[in-house]
Amino acid sequence: MHHGYEEPVYLISVVAKVLTIHPQTLRQYEREGLVRPSRTDGKMRLYSQQDIDKIKMIQRLTRDLGVNLAGVDIIMQLKDKIDDFEVLVESLRMELSGLTKKSTQTKNPLVKHKNSYEIILFGE
């Protein structure tokens, strides 16, 4: 059965076993706000593949690089902002590309370059 990347389907016990991590550690990550698993009506945690990838990143930062959880939180917030900015830059790039094409079709340049000269006088 194939599930979507963001679809919550994995129980905490499965995630803990797959990632060789204690379920209590996963609960701590949730308390710290690093991961937000979905909940069933019976309040059971369900993790998506996206959550699992995020936990893997947390493990790399804490185990391999020695970053504490507060540092992990800051890194993840910055990563989210970078991702948002990359989307914005791509959107602006597409918009500019459309404007540039439109501008060349009308033979009216989008940006007009003006030559300017600066004169520097040296006193004697």
PDB file of C-alpha atoms in Angstrom:
ATOM      1  CA  MET A   1       0.000   0.000   0.000  1.00  0.00           C
ATOM      2  CA  HIS A   2       1.369   3.411  -1.008  1.00  0.00           C
ATOM      3  CA  HIS A   3       0.844   6.407   1.262  1.00  0.00           C
ATOM      4  CA  GLY A   4       1.451  10.092   0.641  1.00  0.00           C
ATOM      5  CA  TYR A   5       4.502  11.817   2.082  1.00  0.00           C
ATOM      6  CA  GLU A   6       2.424  13.844   4.547  1.00  0.00           C
ATOM      7  CA  GLU A   7      -0.134  11.129   5.345  1.00  0.00           C
ATOM      8  CA  PRO A   8       0.060  10.035   9.016  1.00  0.00           C
ATOM      9  CA  VAL A   9       0.151   6.236   9.108  1.00  0.00           C
ATOM     10  CA  TYR A  10       2.947   5.061  11.449  1.00  0.00           C
ATOM     11  CA  LEU A  11       2.443   4.371  15.151  1.00  0.00           C
ATOM     12  CA  ILE A  12       5.025   5.601  17.648  1.00  0.00           C
ATOM     13  CA  SER A  13       6.210   2.039  18.313  1.00  0.00           C
ATOM     14  CA  VAL A  14       6.922   1.480  14.611  1.00  0.00           C
ATOM     15  CA  VAL A  15       8.790   4.760  14.238  1.00  0.00           C
ATOM     16  CA  ALA A  16      10.808   4.055  17.380  1.00  0.00           C
ATOM     17  CA  LYS A  17      11.780   0.620  16.125  1.00  0.00           C
ATOM     18  CA  VAL A  18      12.639   1.737  12.584  1.00  0.00           C
ATOM     19  CA  LEU A  19      14.774   4.653  13.811  1.00  0.00           C
ATOM     20  CA  THR A  20      16.204   2.794  16.833  1.00  0.00           C
ATOM     21  CA  ILE A  21      15.023   5.519  19.170  1.00  0.00           C
ATOM     22  CA  HIS A  22      13.119   5.269  22.438  1.00  0.00           C
ATOM     23  CA  PRO A  23       9.420   6.220  22.246  1.00  0.00           C
ATOM     24  CA  GLN A  24      10.008   8.597  25.167  1.00  0.00           C
ATOM     25  CA  THR A  25      12.518  10.494  23.024  1.00  0.00           C
ATOM     26  CA  LEU A  26       9.858  10.890  20.340  1.00  0.00           C
ATOM     27  CA  ARG A  27       7.477  12.230  22.972  1.00  0.00           C
ATOM     28  CA  GLN A  28      10.160  14.680  24.090  1.00  0.00           C
ATOM     29  CA  TYR A  29      10.614  15.892  20.496  1.00  0.00           C
ATOM     30  CA  GLU A  30       6.874  16.503  20.411  1.00  0.00           C
ATOM     31  CA  ARG A  31       6.929  18.391  23.728  1.00  0.00           C
ATOM     32  CA  GLU A  32       9.751  20.563  22.393  1.00  0.00           C
ATOM     33  CA  GLY A  33       7.667  21.307  19.284  1.00  0.00           C
ATOM     34  CA  LEU A  34      10.191  19.743  16.917  1.00  0.00           C
ATOM     35  CA  VAL A  35       7.709  17.200  15.548  1.00  0.00           C
ATOM     36  CA  ARG A  36       3.925  17.381  15.495  1.00  0.00           C
ATOM     37  CA  PRO A  37       2.474  13.946  14.803  1.00  0.00           C
ATOM     38  CA  SER A  38      -1.214  13.635  14.046  1.00  0.00           C
ATOM     39  CA  ARG A  39      -3.564  12.065  16.559  1.00  0.00           C
ATOM     40  CA  THR A  40      -6.341   9.555  16.120  1.00  0.00           C
ATOM     41  CA  ASP A  41      -9.692  10.007  17.850  1.00  0.00           C
ATOM     42  CA  GLY A  42      -8.287   7.739  20.560  1.00  0.00           C
ATOM     43  CA  LYS A  43      -5.306  10.151  20.972  1.00  0.00           C
ATOM     44  CA  MET A  44      -2.771   7.736  19.464  1.00  0.00           C
ATOM     45  CA  ARG A  45       0.154   9.401  17.714  1.00  0.00           C
ATOM     46  CA  LEU A  46       0.474   8.792  13.984  1.00  0.00           C
ATOM     47  CA  TYR A  47       3.610   9.822  12.118  1.00  0.00           C
ATOM     48  CA  SER A  48       3.967  10.542   8.403  1.00  0.00           C
ATOM     49  CA  GLN A  49       7.026   9.899   6.267  1.00  0.00           C
ATOM     50  CA  GLN A  50       7.651  13.652   6.454  1.00  0.00           C
ATOM     51  CA  ASP A  51       7.712  13.396  10.279  1.00  0.00           C
ATOM     52  CA  ILE A  52      10.131  10.467  10.065  1.00  0.00           C
ATOM     53  CA  ASP A  53      12.474  12.427   7.791  1.00  0.00           C
ATOM     54  CA  LYS A  54      12.351  15.340  10.235  1.00  0.00           C
ATOM     55  CA  ILE A  55      13.216  12.975  13.110  1.00  0.00           C
ATOM     56  CA  LYS A  56      16.146  11.611  11.081  1.00  0.00           C
ATOM     57  CA  MET A  57      17.408  15.168  10.678  1.00  0.00           C
ATOM     58  CA  ILE A  58      17.047  15.750  14.426  1.00  0.00           C
ATOM     59  CA  GLN A  59      19.037  12.572  15.064  1.00  0.00           C
ATOM     60  CA  ARG A  60      21.816  13.673  12.703  1.00  0.00           C
ATOM     61  CA  LEU A  61      22.037  17.057  14.371  1.00  0.00           C
ATOM     62  CA  THR A  62      22.006  15.711  17.933  1.00  0.00           C
ATOM     63  CA  ARG A  63      23.961  12.464  17.553  1.00  0.00           C
ATOM     64  CA  ASP A  64      26.433  13.304  14.819  1.00  0.00           C
ATOM     65  CA  LEU A  65      26.931  17.039  15.328  1.00  0.00           C
ATOM     66  CA  GLY A  66      26.268  17.392  19.063  1.00  0.00           C
ATOM     67  CA  VAL A  67      23.584  20.052  18.697  1.00  0.00           C
ATOM     68  CA  ASN A  68      21.202  20.366  21.655  1.00  0.00           C
ATOM     69  CA  LEU A  69      17.426  20.465  21.159  1.00  0.00           C
ATOM     70  CA  ALA A  70      17.242  24.257  21.453  1.00  0.00           C
ATOM     71  CA  GLY A  71      19.816  24.493  18.664  1.00  0.00           C
ATOM     72  CA  VAL A  72      17.901  21.943  16.614  1.00  0.00           C
ATOM     73  CA  ASP A  73      14.766  24.076  16.962  1.00  0.00           C
ATOM     74  CA  ILE A  74      16.590  27.171  15.708  1.00  0.00           C
ATOM     75  CA  ILE A  75      18.169  25.264  12.817  1.00  0.00           C
ATOM     76  CA  MET A  76      14.822  23.827  11.777  1.00  0.00           C
ATOM     77  CA  GLN A  77      13.128  27.245  11.939  1.00  0.00           C
ATOM     78  CA  LEU A  78      15.887  28.714   9.774  1.00  0.00           C
ATOM     79  CA  LYS A  79      15.590  25.809   7.344  1.00  0.00           C
ATOM     80  CA  ASP A  80      11.838  26.442   7.054  1.00  0.00           C
ATOM     81  CA  LYS A  81      12.493  30.135   6.361  1.00  0.00           C
ATOM     82  CA  ILE A  82      15.083  29.266   3.722  1.00  0.00           C
ATOM     83  CA  ASP A  83      12.593  26.898   2.083  1.00  0.00           C
ATOM     84  CA  ASP A  84       9.954  29.660   2.086  1.00  0.00           C
ATOM     85  CA  PHE A  85      12.415  32.136   0.569  1.00  0.00           C
ATOM     86  CA  GLU A  86      13.430  29.635  -2.120  1.00  0.00           C
ATOM     87  CA  VAL A  87       9.771  29.278  -3.103  1.00  0.00           C
ATOM     88  CA  LEU A  88       9.406  33.073  -3.168  1.00  0.00           C
ATOM     89  CA  VAL A  89      12.566  33.528  -5.237  1.00  0.00           C
ATOM     90  CA  GLU A  90      11.389  30.930  -7.754  1.00  0.00           C
ATOM     91  CA  SER A  91       7.983  32.613  -7.950  1.00  0.00           C
ATOM     92  CA  LEU A  92       9.595  36.016  -8.512  1.00  0.00           C
ATOM     93  CA  ARG A  93      11.969  34.514 -11.076  1.00  0.00           C
ATOM     94  CA  MET A  94       9.000  33.103 -13.008  1.00  0.00           C
ATOM     95  CA  GLU A  95       7.167  36.440 -12.789  1.00  0.00           C
ATOM     96  CA  LEU A  96      10.239  38.336 -13.974  1.00  0.00           C
ATOM     97  CA  SER A  97      10.720  35.869 -16.807  1.00  0.00           C
ATOM     98  CA  GLY A  98       7.134  36.509 -17.923  1.00  0.00           C
ATOM     99  CA  LEU A  99       7.608  40.280 -17.720  1.00  0.00           C
ATOM    100  CA  THR A 100      10.869  40.097 -19.642  1.00  0.00           C
ATOM    101  CA  LYS A 101       9.251  38.063 -22.420  1.00  0.00           C
ATOM    102  CA  LYS A 102       6.339  40.494 -22.548  1.00  0.00           C
ATOM    103  CA  SER A 103       8.758  43.437 -22.620  1.00  0.00           C
ATOM    104  CA  THR A 104      10.782  42.066 -25.525  1.00  0.00           C
ATOM    105  CA  GLN A 105       7.611  41.364 -27.484  1.00  0.00           C
ATOM    106  CA  THR A 106       6.500  44.995 -27.185  1.00  0.00           C
ATOM    107  CA  LYS A 107      10.021  46.284 -27.920  1.00  0.00           C
ATOM    108  CA  ASN A 108       9.809  48.362 -24.771  1.00  0.00           C
ATOM    109  CA  PRO A 109      12.535  47.277 -22.361  1.00  0.00           C
ATOM    110  CA  LEU A 110      11.577  46.505 -18.772  1.00  0.00           C
ATOM    111  CA  VAL A 111      14.655  48.264 -17.433  1.00  0.00           C
ATOM    112  CA  LYS A 112      16.124  51.247 -19.221  1.00  0.00           C
ATOM    113  CA  HIS A 113      19.816  51.778 -18.718  1.00  0.00           C
ATOM    114  CA  LYS A 114      21.053  55.322 -18.481  1.00  0.00           C
ATOM    115  CA  ASN A 115      24.666  56.212 -18.889  1.00  0.00           C
ATOM    116  CA  SER A 116      25.978  58.474 -16.214  1.00  0.00           C
ATOM    117  CA  TYR A 117      29.371  59.965 -15.879  1.00  0.00           C
ATOM    118  CA  GLU A 118      31.002  61.180 -12.763  1.00  0.00           C
ATOM    119  CA  ILE A 119      33.586  63.921 -12.936  1.00  0.00           C
ATOM    120  CA  ILE A 120      36.181  64.057 -10.253  1.00  0.00           C
ATOM    121  CA  LEU A 121      38.217  67.264  -9.915  1.00  0.00           C
ATOM    122  CA  PHE A 122      41.397  67.296  -7.966  1.00  0.00           C
ATOM    123  CA  GLY A 123      42.450  70.647  -6.527  1.00  0.00           C
ATOM    124  CA  GLU A 124      46.018  71.834  -6.660  1.00  0.00           C
TER     125      GLU A 124
END
